[in-house]
Structure formats: structure tokens, C-alpha cells
Short mmCIF file of C-alpha atoms in Angstrom, two decimals:
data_model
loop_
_atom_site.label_atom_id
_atom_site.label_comp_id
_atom_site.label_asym_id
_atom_site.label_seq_id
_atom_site.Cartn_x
_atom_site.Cartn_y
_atom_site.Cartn_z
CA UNK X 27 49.88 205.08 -44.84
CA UNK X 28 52.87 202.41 -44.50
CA UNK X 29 50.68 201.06 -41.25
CA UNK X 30 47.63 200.73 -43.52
CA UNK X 31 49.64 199.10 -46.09
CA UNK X 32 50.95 196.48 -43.80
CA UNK X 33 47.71 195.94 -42.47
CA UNK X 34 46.06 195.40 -45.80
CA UNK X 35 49.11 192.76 -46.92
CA UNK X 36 48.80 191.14 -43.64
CA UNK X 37 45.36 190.71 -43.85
CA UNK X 38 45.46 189.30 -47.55
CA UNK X 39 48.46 186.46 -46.53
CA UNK X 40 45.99 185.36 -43.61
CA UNK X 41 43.13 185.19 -46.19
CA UNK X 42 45.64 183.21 -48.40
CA UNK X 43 46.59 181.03 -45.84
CA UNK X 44 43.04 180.10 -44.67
CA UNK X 45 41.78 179.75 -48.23
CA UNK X 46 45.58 177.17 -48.71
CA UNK X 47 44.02 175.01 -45.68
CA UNK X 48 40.37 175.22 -46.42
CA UNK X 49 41.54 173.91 -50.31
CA UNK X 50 43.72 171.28 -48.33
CA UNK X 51 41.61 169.98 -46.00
CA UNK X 52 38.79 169.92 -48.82
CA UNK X 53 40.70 168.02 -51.05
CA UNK X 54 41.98 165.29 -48.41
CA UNK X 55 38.43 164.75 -47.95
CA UNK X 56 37.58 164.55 -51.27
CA UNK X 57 40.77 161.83 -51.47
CA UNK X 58 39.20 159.95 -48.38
CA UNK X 59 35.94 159.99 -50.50
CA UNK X 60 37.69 158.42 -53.59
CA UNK X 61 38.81 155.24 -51.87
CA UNK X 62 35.72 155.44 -49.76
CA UNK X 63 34.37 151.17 -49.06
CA UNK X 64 31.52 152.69 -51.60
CA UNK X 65 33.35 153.86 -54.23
CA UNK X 66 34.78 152.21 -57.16
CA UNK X 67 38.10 152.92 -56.51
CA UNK X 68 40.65 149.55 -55.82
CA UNK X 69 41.14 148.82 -51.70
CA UNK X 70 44.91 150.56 -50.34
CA UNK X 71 47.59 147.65 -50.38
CA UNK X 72 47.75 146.19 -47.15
CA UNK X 73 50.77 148.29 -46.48
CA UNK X 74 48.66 151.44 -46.96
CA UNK X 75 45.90 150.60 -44.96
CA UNK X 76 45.85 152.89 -41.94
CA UNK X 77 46.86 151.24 -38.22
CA UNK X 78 43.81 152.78 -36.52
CA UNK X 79 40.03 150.83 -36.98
CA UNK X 80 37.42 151.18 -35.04
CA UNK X 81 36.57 147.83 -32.81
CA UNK X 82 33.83 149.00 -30.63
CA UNK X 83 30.93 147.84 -32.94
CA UNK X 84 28.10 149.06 -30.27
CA UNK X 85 29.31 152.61 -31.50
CA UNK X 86 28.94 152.07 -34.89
CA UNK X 87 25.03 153.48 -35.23
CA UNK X 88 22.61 151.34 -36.75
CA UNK X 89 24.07 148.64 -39.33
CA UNK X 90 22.59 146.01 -41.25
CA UNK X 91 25.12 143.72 -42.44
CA UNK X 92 24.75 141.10 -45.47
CA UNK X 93 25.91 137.59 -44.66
CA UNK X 94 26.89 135.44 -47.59
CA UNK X 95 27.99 132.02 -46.36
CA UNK X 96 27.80 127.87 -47.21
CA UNK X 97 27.07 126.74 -44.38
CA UNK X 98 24.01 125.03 -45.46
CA UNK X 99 24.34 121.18 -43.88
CA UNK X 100 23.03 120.46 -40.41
CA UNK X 101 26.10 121.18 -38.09
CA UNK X 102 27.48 123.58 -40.33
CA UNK X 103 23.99 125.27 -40.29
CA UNK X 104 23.49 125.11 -36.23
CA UNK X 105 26.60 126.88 -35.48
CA UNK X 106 25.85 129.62 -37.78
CA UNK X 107 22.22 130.29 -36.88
CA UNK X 108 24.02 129.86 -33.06
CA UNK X 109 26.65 132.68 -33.02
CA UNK X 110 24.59 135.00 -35.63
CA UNK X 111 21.95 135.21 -32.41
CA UNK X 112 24.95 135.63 -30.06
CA UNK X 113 26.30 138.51 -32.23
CA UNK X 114 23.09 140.32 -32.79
CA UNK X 115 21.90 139.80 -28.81
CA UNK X 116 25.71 141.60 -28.36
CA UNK X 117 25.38 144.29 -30.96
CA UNK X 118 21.99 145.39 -31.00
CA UNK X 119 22.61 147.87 -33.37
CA UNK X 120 23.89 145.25 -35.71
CA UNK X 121 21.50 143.59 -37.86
CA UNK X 122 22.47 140.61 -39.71
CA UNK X 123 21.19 139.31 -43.20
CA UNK X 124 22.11 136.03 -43.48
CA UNK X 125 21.99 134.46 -47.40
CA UNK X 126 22.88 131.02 -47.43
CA UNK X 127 23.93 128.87 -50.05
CA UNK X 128 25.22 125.75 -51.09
CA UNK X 129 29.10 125.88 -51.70
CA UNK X 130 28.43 125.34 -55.38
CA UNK X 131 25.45 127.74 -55.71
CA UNK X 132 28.02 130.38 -53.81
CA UNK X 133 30.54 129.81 -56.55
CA UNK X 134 28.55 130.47 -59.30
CA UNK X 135 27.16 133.53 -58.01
CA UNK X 136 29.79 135.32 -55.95
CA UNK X 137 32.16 136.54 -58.54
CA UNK X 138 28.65 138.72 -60.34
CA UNK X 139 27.56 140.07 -56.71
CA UNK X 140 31.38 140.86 -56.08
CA UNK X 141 31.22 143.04 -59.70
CA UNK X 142 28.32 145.03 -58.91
CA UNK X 143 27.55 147.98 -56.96
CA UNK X 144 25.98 146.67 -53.71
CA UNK X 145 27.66 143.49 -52.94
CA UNK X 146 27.66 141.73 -49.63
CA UNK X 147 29.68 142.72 -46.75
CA UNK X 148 30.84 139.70 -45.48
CA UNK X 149 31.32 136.64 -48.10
CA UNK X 150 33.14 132.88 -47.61
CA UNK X 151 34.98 133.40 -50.81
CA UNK X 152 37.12 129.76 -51.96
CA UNK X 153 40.54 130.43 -51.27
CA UNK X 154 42.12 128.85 -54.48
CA UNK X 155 43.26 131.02 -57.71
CA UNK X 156 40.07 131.43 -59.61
CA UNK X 157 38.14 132.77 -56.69
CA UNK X 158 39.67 134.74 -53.84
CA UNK X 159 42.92 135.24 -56.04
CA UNK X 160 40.49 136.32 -58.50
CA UNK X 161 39.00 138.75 -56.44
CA UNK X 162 42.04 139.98 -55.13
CA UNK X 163 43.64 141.04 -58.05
CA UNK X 164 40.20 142.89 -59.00
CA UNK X 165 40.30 144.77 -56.06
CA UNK X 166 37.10 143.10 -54.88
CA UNK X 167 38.12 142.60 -51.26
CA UNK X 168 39.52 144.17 -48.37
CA UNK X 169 43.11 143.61 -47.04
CA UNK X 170 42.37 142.73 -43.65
CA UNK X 171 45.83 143.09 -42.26
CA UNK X 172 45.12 146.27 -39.92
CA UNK X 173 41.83 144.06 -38.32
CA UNK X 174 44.10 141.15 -38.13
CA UNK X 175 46.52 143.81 -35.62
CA UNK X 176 43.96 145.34 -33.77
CA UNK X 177 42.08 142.41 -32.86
CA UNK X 178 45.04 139.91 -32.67
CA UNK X 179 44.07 137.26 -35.18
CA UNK X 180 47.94 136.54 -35.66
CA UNK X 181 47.78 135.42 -32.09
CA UNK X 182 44.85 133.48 -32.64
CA UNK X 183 45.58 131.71 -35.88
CA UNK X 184 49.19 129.85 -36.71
CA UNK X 185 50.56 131.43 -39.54
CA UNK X 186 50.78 127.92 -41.62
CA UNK X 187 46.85 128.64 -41.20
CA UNK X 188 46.59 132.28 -42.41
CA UNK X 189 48.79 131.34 -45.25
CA UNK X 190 45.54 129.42 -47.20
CA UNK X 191 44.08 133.14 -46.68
CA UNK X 192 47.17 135.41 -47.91
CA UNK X 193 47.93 136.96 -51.18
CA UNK X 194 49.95 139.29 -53.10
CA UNK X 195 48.16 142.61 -53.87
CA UNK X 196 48.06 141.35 -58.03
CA UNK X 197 46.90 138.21 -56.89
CA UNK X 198 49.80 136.27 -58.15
CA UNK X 199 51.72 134.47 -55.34
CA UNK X 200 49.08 132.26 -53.16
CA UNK X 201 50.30 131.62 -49.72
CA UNK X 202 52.24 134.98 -48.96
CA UNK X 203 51.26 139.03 -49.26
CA UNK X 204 48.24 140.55 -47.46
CA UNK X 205 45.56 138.68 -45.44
CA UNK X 206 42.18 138.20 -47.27
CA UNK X 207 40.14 136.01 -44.75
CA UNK X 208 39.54 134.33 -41.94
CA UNK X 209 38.71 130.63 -41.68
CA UNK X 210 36.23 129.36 -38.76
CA UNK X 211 36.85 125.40 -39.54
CA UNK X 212 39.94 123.49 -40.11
CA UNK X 213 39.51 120.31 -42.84
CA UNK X 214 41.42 117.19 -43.53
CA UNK X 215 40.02 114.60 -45.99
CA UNK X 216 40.29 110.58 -44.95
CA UNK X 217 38.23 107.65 -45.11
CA UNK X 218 35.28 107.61 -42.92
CA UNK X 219 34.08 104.02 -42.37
CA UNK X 220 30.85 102.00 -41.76
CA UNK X 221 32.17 100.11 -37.99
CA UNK X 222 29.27 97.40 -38.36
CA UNK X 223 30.12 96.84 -41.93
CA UNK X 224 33.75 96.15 -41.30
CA UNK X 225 32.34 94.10 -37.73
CA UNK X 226 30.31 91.99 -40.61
CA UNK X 227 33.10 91.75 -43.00
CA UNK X 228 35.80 90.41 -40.44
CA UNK X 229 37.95 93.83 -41.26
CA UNK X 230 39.73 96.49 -38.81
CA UNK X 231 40.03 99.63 -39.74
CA UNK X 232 42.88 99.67 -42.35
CA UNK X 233 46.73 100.50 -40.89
CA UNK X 234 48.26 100.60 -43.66
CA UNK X 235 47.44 101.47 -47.61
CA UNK X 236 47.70 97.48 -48.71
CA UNK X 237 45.02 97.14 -45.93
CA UNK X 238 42.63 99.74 -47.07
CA UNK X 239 42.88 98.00 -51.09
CA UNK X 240 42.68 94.97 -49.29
CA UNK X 241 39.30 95.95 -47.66
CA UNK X 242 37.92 97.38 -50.55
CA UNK X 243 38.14 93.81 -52.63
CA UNK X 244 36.72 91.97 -50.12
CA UNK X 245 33.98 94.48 -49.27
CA UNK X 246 33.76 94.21 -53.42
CA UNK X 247 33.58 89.96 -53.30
CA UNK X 248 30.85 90.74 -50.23
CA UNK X 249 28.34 92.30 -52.20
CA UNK X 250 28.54 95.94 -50.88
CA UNK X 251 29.38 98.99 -52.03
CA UNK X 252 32.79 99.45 -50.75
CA UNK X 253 33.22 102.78 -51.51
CA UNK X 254 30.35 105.87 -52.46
CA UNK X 255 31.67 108.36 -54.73
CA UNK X 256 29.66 111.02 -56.00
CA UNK X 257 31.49 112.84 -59.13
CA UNK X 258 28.43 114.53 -61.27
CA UNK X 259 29.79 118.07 -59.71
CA UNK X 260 33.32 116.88 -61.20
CA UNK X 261 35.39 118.34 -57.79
CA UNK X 262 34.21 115.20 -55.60
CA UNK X 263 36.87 112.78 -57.68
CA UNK X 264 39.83 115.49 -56.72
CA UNK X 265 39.62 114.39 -53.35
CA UNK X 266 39.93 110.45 -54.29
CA UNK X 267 42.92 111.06 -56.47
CA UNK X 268 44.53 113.42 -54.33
CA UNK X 269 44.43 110.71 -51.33
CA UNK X 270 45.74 108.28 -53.84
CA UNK X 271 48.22 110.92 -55.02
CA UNK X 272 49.69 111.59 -51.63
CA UNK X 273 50.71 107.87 -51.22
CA UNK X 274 53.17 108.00 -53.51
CA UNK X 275 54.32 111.63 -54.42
CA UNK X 276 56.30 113.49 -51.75
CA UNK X 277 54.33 115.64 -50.15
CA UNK X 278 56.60 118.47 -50.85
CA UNK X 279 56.00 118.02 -55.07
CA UNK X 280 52.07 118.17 -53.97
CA UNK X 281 52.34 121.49 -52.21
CA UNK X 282 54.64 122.92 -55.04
CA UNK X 283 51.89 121.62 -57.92
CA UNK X 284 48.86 122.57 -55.89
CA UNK X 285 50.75 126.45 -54.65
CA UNK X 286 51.31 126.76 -58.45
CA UNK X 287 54.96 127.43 -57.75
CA UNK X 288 57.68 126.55 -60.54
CA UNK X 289 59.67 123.33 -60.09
CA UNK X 290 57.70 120.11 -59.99
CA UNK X 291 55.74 118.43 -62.62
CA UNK X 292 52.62 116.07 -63.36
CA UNK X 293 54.39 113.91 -65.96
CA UNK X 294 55.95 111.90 -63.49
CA UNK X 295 56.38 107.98 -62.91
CA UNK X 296 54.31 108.45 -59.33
CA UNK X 297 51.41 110.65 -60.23
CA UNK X 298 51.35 108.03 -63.06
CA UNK X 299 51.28 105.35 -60.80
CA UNK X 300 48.72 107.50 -58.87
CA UNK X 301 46.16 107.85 -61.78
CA UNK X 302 46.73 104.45 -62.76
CA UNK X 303 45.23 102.88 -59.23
CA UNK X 304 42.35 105.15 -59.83
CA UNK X 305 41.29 103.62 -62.75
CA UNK X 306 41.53 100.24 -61.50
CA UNK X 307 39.27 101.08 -58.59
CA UNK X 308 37.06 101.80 -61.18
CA UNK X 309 37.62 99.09 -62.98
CA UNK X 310 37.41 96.31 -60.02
CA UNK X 311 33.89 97.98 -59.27
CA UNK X 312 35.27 98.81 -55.61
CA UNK X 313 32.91 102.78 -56.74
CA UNK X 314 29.14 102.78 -56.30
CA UNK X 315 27.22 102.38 -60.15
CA UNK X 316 26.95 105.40 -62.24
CA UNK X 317 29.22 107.75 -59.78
CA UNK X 318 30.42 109.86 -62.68
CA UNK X 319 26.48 110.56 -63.00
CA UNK X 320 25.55 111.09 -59.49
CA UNK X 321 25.55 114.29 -57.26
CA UNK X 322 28.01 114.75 -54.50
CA UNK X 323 25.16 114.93 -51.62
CA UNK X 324 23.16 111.80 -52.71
CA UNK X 325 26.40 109.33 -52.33
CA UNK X 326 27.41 110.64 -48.83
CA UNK X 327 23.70 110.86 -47.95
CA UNK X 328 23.89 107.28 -49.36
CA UNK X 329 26.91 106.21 -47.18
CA UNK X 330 24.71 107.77 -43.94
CA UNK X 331 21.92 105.45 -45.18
CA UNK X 332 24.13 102.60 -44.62
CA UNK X 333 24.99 101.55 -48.09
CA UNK X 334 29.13 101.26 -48.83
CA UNK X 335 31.92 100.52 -46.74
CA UNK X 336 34.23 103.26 -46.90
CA UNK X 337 33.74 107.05 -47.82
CA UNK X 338 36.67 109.03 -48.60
CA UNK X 339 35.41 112.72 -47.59
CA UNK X 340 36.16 116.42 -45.74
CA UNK X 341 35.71 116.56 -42.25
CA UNK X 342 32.73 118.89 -43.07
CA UNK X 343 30.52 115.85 -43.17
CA UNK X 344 31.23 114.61 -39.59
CA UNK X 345 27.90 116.36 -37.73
CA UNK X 346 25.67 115.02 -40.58
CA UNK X 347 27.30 111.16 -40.87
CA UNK X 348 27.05 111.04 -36.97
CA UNK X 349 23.50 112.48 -36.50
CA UNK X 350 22.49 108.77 -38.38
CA UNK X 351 25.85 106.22 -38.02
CA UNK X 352 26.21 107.28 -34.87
CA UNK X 353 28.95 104.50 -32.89
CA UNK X 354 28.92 103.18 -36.24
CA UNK X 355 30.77 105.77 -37.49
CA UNK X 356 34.52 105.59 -37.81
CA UNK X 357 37.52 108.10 -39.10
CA UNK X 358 41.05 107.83 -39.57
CA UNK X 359 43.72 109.75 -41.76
CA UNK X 360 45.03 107.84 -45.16
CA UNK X 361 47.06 105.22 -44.06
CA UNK X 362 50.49 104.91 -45.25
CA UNK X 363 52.56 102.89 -47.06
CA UNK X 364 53.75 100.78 -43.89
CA UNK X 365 51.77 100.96 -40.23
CA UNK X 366 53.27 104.16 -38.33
CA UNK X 367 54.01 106.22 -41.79
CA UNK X 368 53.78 109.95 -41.10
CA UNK X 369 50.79 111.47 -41.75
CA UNK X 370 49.62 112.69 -45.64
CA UNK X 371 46.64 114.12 -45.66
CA UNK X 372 45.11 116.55 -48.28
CA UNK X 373 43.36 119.76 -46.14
CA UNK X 374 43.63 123.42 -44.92
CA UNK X 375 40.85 125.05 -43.83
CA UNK X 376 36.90 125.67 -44.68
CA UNK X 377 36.07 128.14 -47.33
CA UNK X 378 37.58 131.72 -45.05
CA UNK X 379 34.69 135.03 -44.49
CA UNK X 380 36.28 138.05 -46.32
CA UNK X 381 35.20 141.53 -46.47
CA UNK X 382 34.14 142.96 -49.67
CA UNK X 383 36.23 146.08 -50.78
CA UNK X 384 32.70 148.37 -51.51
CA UNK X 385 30.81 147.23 -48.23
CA UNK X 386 29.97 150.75 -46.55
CA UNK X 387 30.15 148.95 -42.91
CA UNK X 388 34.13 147.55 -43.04
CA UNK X 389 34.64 147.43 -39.09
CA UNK X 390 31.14 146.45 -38.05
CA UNK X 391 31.76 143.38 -40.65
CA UNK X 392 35.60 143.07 -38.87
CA UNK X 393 33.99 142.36 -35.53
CA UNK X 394 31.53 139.97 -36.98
CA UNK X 395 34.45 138.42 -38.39
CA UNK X 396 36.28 138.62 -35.36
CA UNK X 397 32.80 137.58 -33.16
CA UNK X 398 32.19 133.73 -35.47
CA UNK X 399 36.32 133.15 -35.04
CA UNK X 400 36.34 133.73 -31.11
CA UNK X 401 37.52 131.37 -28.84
CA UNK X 402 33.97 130.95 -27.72
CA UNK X 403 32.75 130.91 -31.36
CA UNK X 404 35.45 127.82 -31.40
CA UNK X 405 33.36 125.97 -28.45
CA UNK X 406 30.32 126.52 -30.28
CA UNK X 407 31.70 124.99 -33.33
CA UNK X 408 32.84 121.89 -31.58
CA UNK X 409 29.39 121.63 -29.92
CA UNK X 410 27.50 121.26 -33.08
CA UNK X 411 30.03 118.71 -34.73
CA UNK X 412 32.07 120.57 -36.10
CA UNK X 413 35.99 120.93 -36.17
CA UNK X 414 37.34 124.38 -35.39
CA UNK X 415 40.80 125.33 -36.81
CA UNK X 416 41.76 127.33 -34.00
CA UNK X 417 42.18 125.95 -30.04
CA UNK X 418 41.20 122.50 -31.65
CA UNK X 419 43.41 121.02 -28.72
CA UNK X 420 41.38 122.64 -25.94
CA UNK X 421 38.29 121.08 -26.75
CA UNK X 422 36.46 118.14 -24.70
CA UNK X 423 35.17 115.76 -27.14
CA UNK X 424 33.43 112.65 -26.18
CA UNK X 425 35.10 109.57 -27.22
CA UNK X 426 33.45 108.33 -30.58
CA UNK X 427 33.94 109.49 -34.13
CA UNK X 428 34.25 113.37 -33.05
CA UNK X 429 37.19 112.94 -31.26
CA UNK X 430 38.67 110.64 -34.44
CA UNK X 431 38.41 113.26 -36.31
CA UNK X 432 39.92 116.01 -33.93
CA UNK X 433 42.92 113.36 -33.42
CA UNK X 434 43.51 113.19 -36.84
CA UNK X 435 43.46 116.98 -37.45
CA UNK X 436 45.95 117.21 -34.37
CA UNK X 437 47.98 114.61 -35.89
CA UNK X 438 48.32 115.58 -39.35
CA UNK X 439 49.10 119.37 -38.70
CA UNK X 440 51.54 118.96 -35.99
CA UNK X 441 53.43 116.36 -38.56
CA UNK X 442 53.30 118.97 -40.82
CA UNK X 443 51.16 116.73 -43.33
CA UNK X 444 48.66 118.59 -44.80
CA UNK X 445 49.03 119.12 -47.80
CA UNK X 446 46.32 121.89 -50.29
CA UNK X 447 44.02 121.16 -52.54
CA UNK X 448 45.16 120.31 -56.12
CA UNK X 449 42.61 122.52 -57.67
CA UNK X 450 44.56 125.66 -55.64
CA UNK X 451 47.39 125.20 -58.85
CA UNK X 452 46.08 128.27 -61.23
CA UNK X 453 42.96 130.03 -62.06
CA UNK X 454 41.21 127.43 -64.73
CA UNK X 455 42.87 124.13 -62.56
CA UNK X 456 40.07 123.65 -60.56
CA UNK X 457 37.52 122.99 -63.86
CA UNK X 458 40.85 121.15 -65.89
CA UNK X 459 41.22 119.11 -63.25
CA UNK X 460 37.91 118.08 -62.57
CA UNK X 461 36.87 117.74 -66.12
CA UNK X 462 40.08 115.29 -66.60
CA UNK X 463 39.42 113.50 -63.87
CA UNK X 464 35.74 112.45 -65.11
CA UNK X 465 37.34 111.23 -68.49
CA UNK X 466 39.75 109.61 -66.79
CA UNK X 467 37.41 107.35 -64.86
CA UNK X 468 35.15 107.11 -67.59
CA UNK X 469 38.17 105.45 -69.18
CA UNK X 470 37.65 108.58 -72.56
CA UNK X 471 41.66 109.24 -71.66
CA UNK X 472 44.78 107.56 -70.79
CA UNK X 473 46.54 108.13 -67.31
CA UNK X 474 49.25 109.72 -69.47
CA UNK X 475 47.29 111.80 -71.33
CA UNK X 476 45.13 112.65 -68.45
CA UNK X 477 48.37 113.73 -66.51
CA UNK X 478 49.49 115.91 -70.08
CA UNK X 479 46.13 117.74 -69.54
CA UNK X 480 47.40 119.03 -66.27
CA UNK X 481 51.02 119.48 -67.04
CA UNK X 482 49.81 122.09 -69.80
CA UNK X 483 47.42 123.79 -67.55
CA UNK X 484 50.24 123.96 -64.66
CA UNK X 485 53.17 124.70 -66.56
CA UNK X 486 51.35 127.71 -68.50
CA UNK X 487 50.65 129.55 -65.53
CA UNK X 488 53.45 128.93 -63.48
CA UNK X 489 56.21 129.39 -66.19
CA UNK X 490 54.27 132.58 -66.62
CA UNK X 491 53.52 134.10 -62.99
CA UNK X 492 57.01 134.78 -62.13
#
């Protein structure tokens, strides 16, 4: 009887236990379901994410992933269509489906796909505040800190590069916190330059800022255009006044306004100065007619045409000003203030490919990342035009305007000159900027209340976001 007893009481605690770890096991799957890439459930901090992924994408199955990129202009274009057959001829079991858009088209439509239920897998989302900080506080992307271990991207990339890709997990502090992205191109803006115009004109290309002004009045008293600027889309002026900017505010007080970090300030007797010269380029006619009314593509496609002297523009363009200029076309980095200044120059990188926090396919669209950011990926980029971010020193350029422009990317970032975007500052600074900036040159605002404009937009947020 006691025997039979026992047996019946040992057999119920082994029931018990099974039952415990079948109701375990069941519910850790169910938990593992919750945050699955599908659900709508936020990402795991980067902290939480777990050390293993899986980085052999031929044993992933069948995948199609969806592409969404701006790489839309002729060089930009090639090296994309280039590696995309490169990746699929490597993963046959990974399809690609590439949408591509123009960078403003992408910003109007990302932040809806990223807010629906089948979003792309792979997106260039805009690093600044009110789009990949954005989407990072909403959970909308994936950490990518455990892909950026496994497949050595910290190796790869300098971390004064990764930093234009990090964020806290609330989205607050830009520059620092988890990795969102990975950038394929680095970017500097300068002056590009027409060589036979300046041949014509009796001009060098300028060495110092007096020179460049100097150039522009005479190009002005010529007859030519001596400078295209395209500012219907509002952003294209940002880049103007933040060259201006830079020769005359420390660079340091640029990277604390543009990081959105407390301690500096717009209403200052330099960024005065600053939007001051502006308007007197405008003023002296040294801007192409009716540039507050004309696209950004039709004044640089202009400048390509051969009409204007100077172009102050993003690397980005180099492929598609070469393809016509050709010789013709010249770069160098702002001059400064006296020949031999260091280097100021605003830049960073191109717009970086993220992973979207609900894509189903989260490694296979790691390895594509990984795949476009290669060191071979880099080779590719330099062969269409293009100026990679990473191993930009290994490169063999011919002499010409390509390797101007890979000189001056070497010789801005190893002087420690770049300095970001303004429009990085806080979520709405990108459209309070660039809406200032239009009534500023259409001379509907002072420079001091222009500069008030972004003191209030600045000091808001950044008194605010600790």
C-alpha cells in the first residue's frame, strides 16, 4: 500500500514537473513571438539584443528583401544597380526589390511606410532629429549593435563616422547610444568650379576666402553667373550659409548648435556677420536669377551645362558634374580666412541603410547591409564616381577632379574639420531653418531676426532634452 502510494505521488510530481516546463518553454516562445521583427512590439535596447545572429545568408531559405534607397543620380545609381547584381549572383536565395527615390520623395514618404504594417526591410533613413531620431524613439528601427559585432563594422568604420548613425534608445542624444545605420558614402560640401571659366576670367582657384569673394565680383562684372544656387526645395541655401557660417564661427559652436547640445547660441556677433554676407551675395547679384524659385537639380544641372562660375555643393554631385565638365571640372574645400587655414568644411556621411524594426528577414537585410559597405563594395563606389567613407585612402584615383575631391575628404577628416549639418539641431530645425533662410534672402527678414528664428527653435529643444 505505502509502495503504491509512493508510486502514485511520484508519478504526479513528474507530471507536475513536465506540465512546469512544457508551460515554460510555451510561454518563452510565446515571449520570443511578442518582440518577433513582425510584431508590433518596440525593438530590445541595444543592450538587450542577443550576441548570437545568423551571418550565413545562403542558409536563410528563400527571401525577398525590399530596398528603399536615393540613389537615383547617375553614379549614385551605377553603383547600386552594380553591387545589388553582385549580392543577388552571391545569395541566390536572396531576392532584392529595389524602390528608388529621390532624397526628397524618400522623405516624404518614409516616416508613413515606417508606421504601417509591412514596411521595407532595408531603408536610407536621414540621420538628423526629425527622421532617424524620429524613428528611433518610435521604435521603428532596429539597433544594429549585435550585426555591427558579428560582422566587425567597428573595425571597418572610425567611430567619429558611426557617431552620425548612433542614438539613445528615446531618441534624445544624437551622436552617442545604439547604432542605427550604416553609411556607404562619405560627404563634404565645397565649391566646385568651372576650370575654363576661371582660364577665361584670369582667376586661380581661390586660396583663401577674400579670393573666393574676390572671384565672385569679377565673375559678376564679366557677365556670368558666378554662382548657381537652387533654393525652391528650401535645404539647398543651408549648405551656402553653413560654408559662410564656418568662416567665422568656431567650428566647435557649429557642432554644439547643429548636435543640439546646450551651450552655444545663434544670437551671436559671427553668425551675424555670417547671415549678413549672405545677403549681400544676394544683393551684388553674385546668385543665378530667381534661385529662391528654382529647383535644386535644374541649377547644378545648369552649372554642368556650363553656365556659372562656382557651385557650392555635396560631393554627391561629382560622377554627374564630371560625366559633362570633365578636365573642366575643379574641387577644393572652403578656403580659409588666410592661405594654409585648417580645414572647415560642413559634411558627415550620405543618408546611412537601416533596418526596419518589423522586417521579418533582420539578418538576410544585415548581410545586405554588410555586402553594399564591403571593402569591395568601397572599390565599386570609387569606380562609378563616387566617394566611399570607408578605405577612402586605399583607392587609385586618376588625377583630375575625382582625386580633388578624395584629397579634400582626406584632408578635412584627418584635421578633424568636418563639421554636421545645421539642420541635425532638433526635430522641426531642418524646415525652420530652411524656411528662414528663404526669407532671409528674399530680404522678408532681418539677419537678426532671421538668427532669433533659430535661437527659439534651438534653445526650446535643447533647454528641454536634458
Amino acid at each position: 500500500m505505502l509502495a503504491s502510494m509512493l508510486a502514485s505521488m511520484l508519478t504526479s510530481m513528474l507530471t507536475s514537473t513536465r506540465t512546469l516546463a512544457v508551460l515554460t518553454a510555451a510561454t518563452l516562445t510565446l515571449g520570443a513571438a511578442a518582440c518577433a521583427p513582425g510584431s508590433s512590439a518596440p525593438p530590445a535596447a541595444p543592450s538587450a539584443q542577443p550576441s548570437a545572429v545568423r551571418t550565413d545568408a545562403a542558409a536563410l531559405g528563400e527571401v525577398t528583401l525590399t530596398v528603399w534607397d536615393q540613389e537615383v543620380r547617375g553614379g549614385q545609381a551605377a553603383q547600386m544597380k552594380r553591387l545589388n547584381t553582385a549580392f543577388e549572383a552571391k545569395y541566390p536565395n536572396i531576392t532584392l526589390n529595389r524602390v528608388s527615390r529621390s532624397f526628397d520623395d524618400l522623405n516624404t514618404t518614409l516616416r508613413l511606410a515606417l508606421s504601417g504594417n509591412e514596411p521595407p526591410d532595408v531603408v536610407q533613413a536621414n540621420n538628423g532629429r526629425s527622421a532617424m531620431g524620429a524613428f528611433v524613439k518610435a521604435g521603428q528601427l532596429r539597433p544594429l549593435d549585435a550585426y555591427a559585432r558579428a560582422y566587425g563594422w567597428q573595425d571597418r568604420y572610425p567611430e567619429s563616422v558611426l557617431r552620425y548613425s548612433r542614438y539613445s534608445a528615446d531618441g534624445k542624444i544624437f551622436g552617442e547610444g545604439g547604432l542605427y545605420g550604416l553609411p556607404q558614402v562619405g560627404e563634404v560640401v565645397g565649391i566646385f568650379y568651372n576650370a575654363a571659366k576661371l582660364n577665361k576670367l584670369g582667376l586661380r582657384p581661390p586660396a583663401t576666402w577674400a579670393d573666393f569673394q574676390a572671384g565672385l565680383a569679377k565673375a559678376k562684372a564679366a557677365g556670368e553667373v558666378p554662382m548657381q544656387l537652387g533654393n525652391l526645395d528650401k535645404w539647398p541655401a543651408v549648405h551656402v550659409f553653413g560654408t559662410v557660417q564656418s568662416r567665422v564661427v568656431p567650428a566647435d559652436q557649429i557642432r554644439t548648435l547643429a548636435f543640439g547640445r546646450k551651450g552655444a547660441s545663434w544670437n551671436t556677433p559671427e553668425n551675424t556677420e555670417a547671415a549678413r554676407r549672405l545677403v549681400d551675395w544676394a544683393d551684388q547679384g553674385y546668385f543665378n536669377k530667381g534661385f529662391n524659385g528654382q529647383g535644386y537639380d535644374p541649377a547644378w544641372q545648369a552649372f554642368r551645362d556650363g553656365e556659372g562660375v562656382y557651385l557650392i555643393a555635396g560631393t554627391w554631385l561629382l560622377a554627374d558634374l564630371h560625366k559633362t565638365l570633365g578636365e573642366d571640372l575643379g574641387f577644393i574645400l572652403p578656403p580659409g580666412a588666410a592661405a594654409g587655414a585648417p580645414p572647415i568644411a560642413t559634411g558627415g556621411t550620405g543618408l546611412p541603410f537601416a533596418i526596419t524594426a518589423k522586417s521579418p528577414h533582420p539578418d538576410a537585410a544585415a548581410a545586405y547591409i554588410d555586402f553594399i559597405t564591403s571593402a569591395d563594395a568601397m572599390k565599386v563606389l570609387t569606380d562609378t564616381g563616387n566617394l566611399p567613407v570607408a578605405d577612402t585612402a586605399k583607392q587609385s584615383v586618376p588625377a583630375g577632379p575625382q582625386r580633388d575631391v578624395f584629397a579634400a575628404f582626406g584632408t578635412v577628416t584627418a584635421g578633424n574639420g568636418l563639421v554636421p549639418y545645421l539642420d541635425y539641431a532638433t526635430p522641426t530645425f531642418a524646415d525652420t531653418l530652411g524656411a528662414a533662410l528663404q526669407d532671409l534672402l528674399a530680404k522678408k527678414t532681418t539677419p537678426e531676426d532671421f538668427l532669433a528664428t533659430l535661437e527659439k527653435d534651438y534653445k526650446t529643444f535643447a533647454e528641454s532634452n536634458g
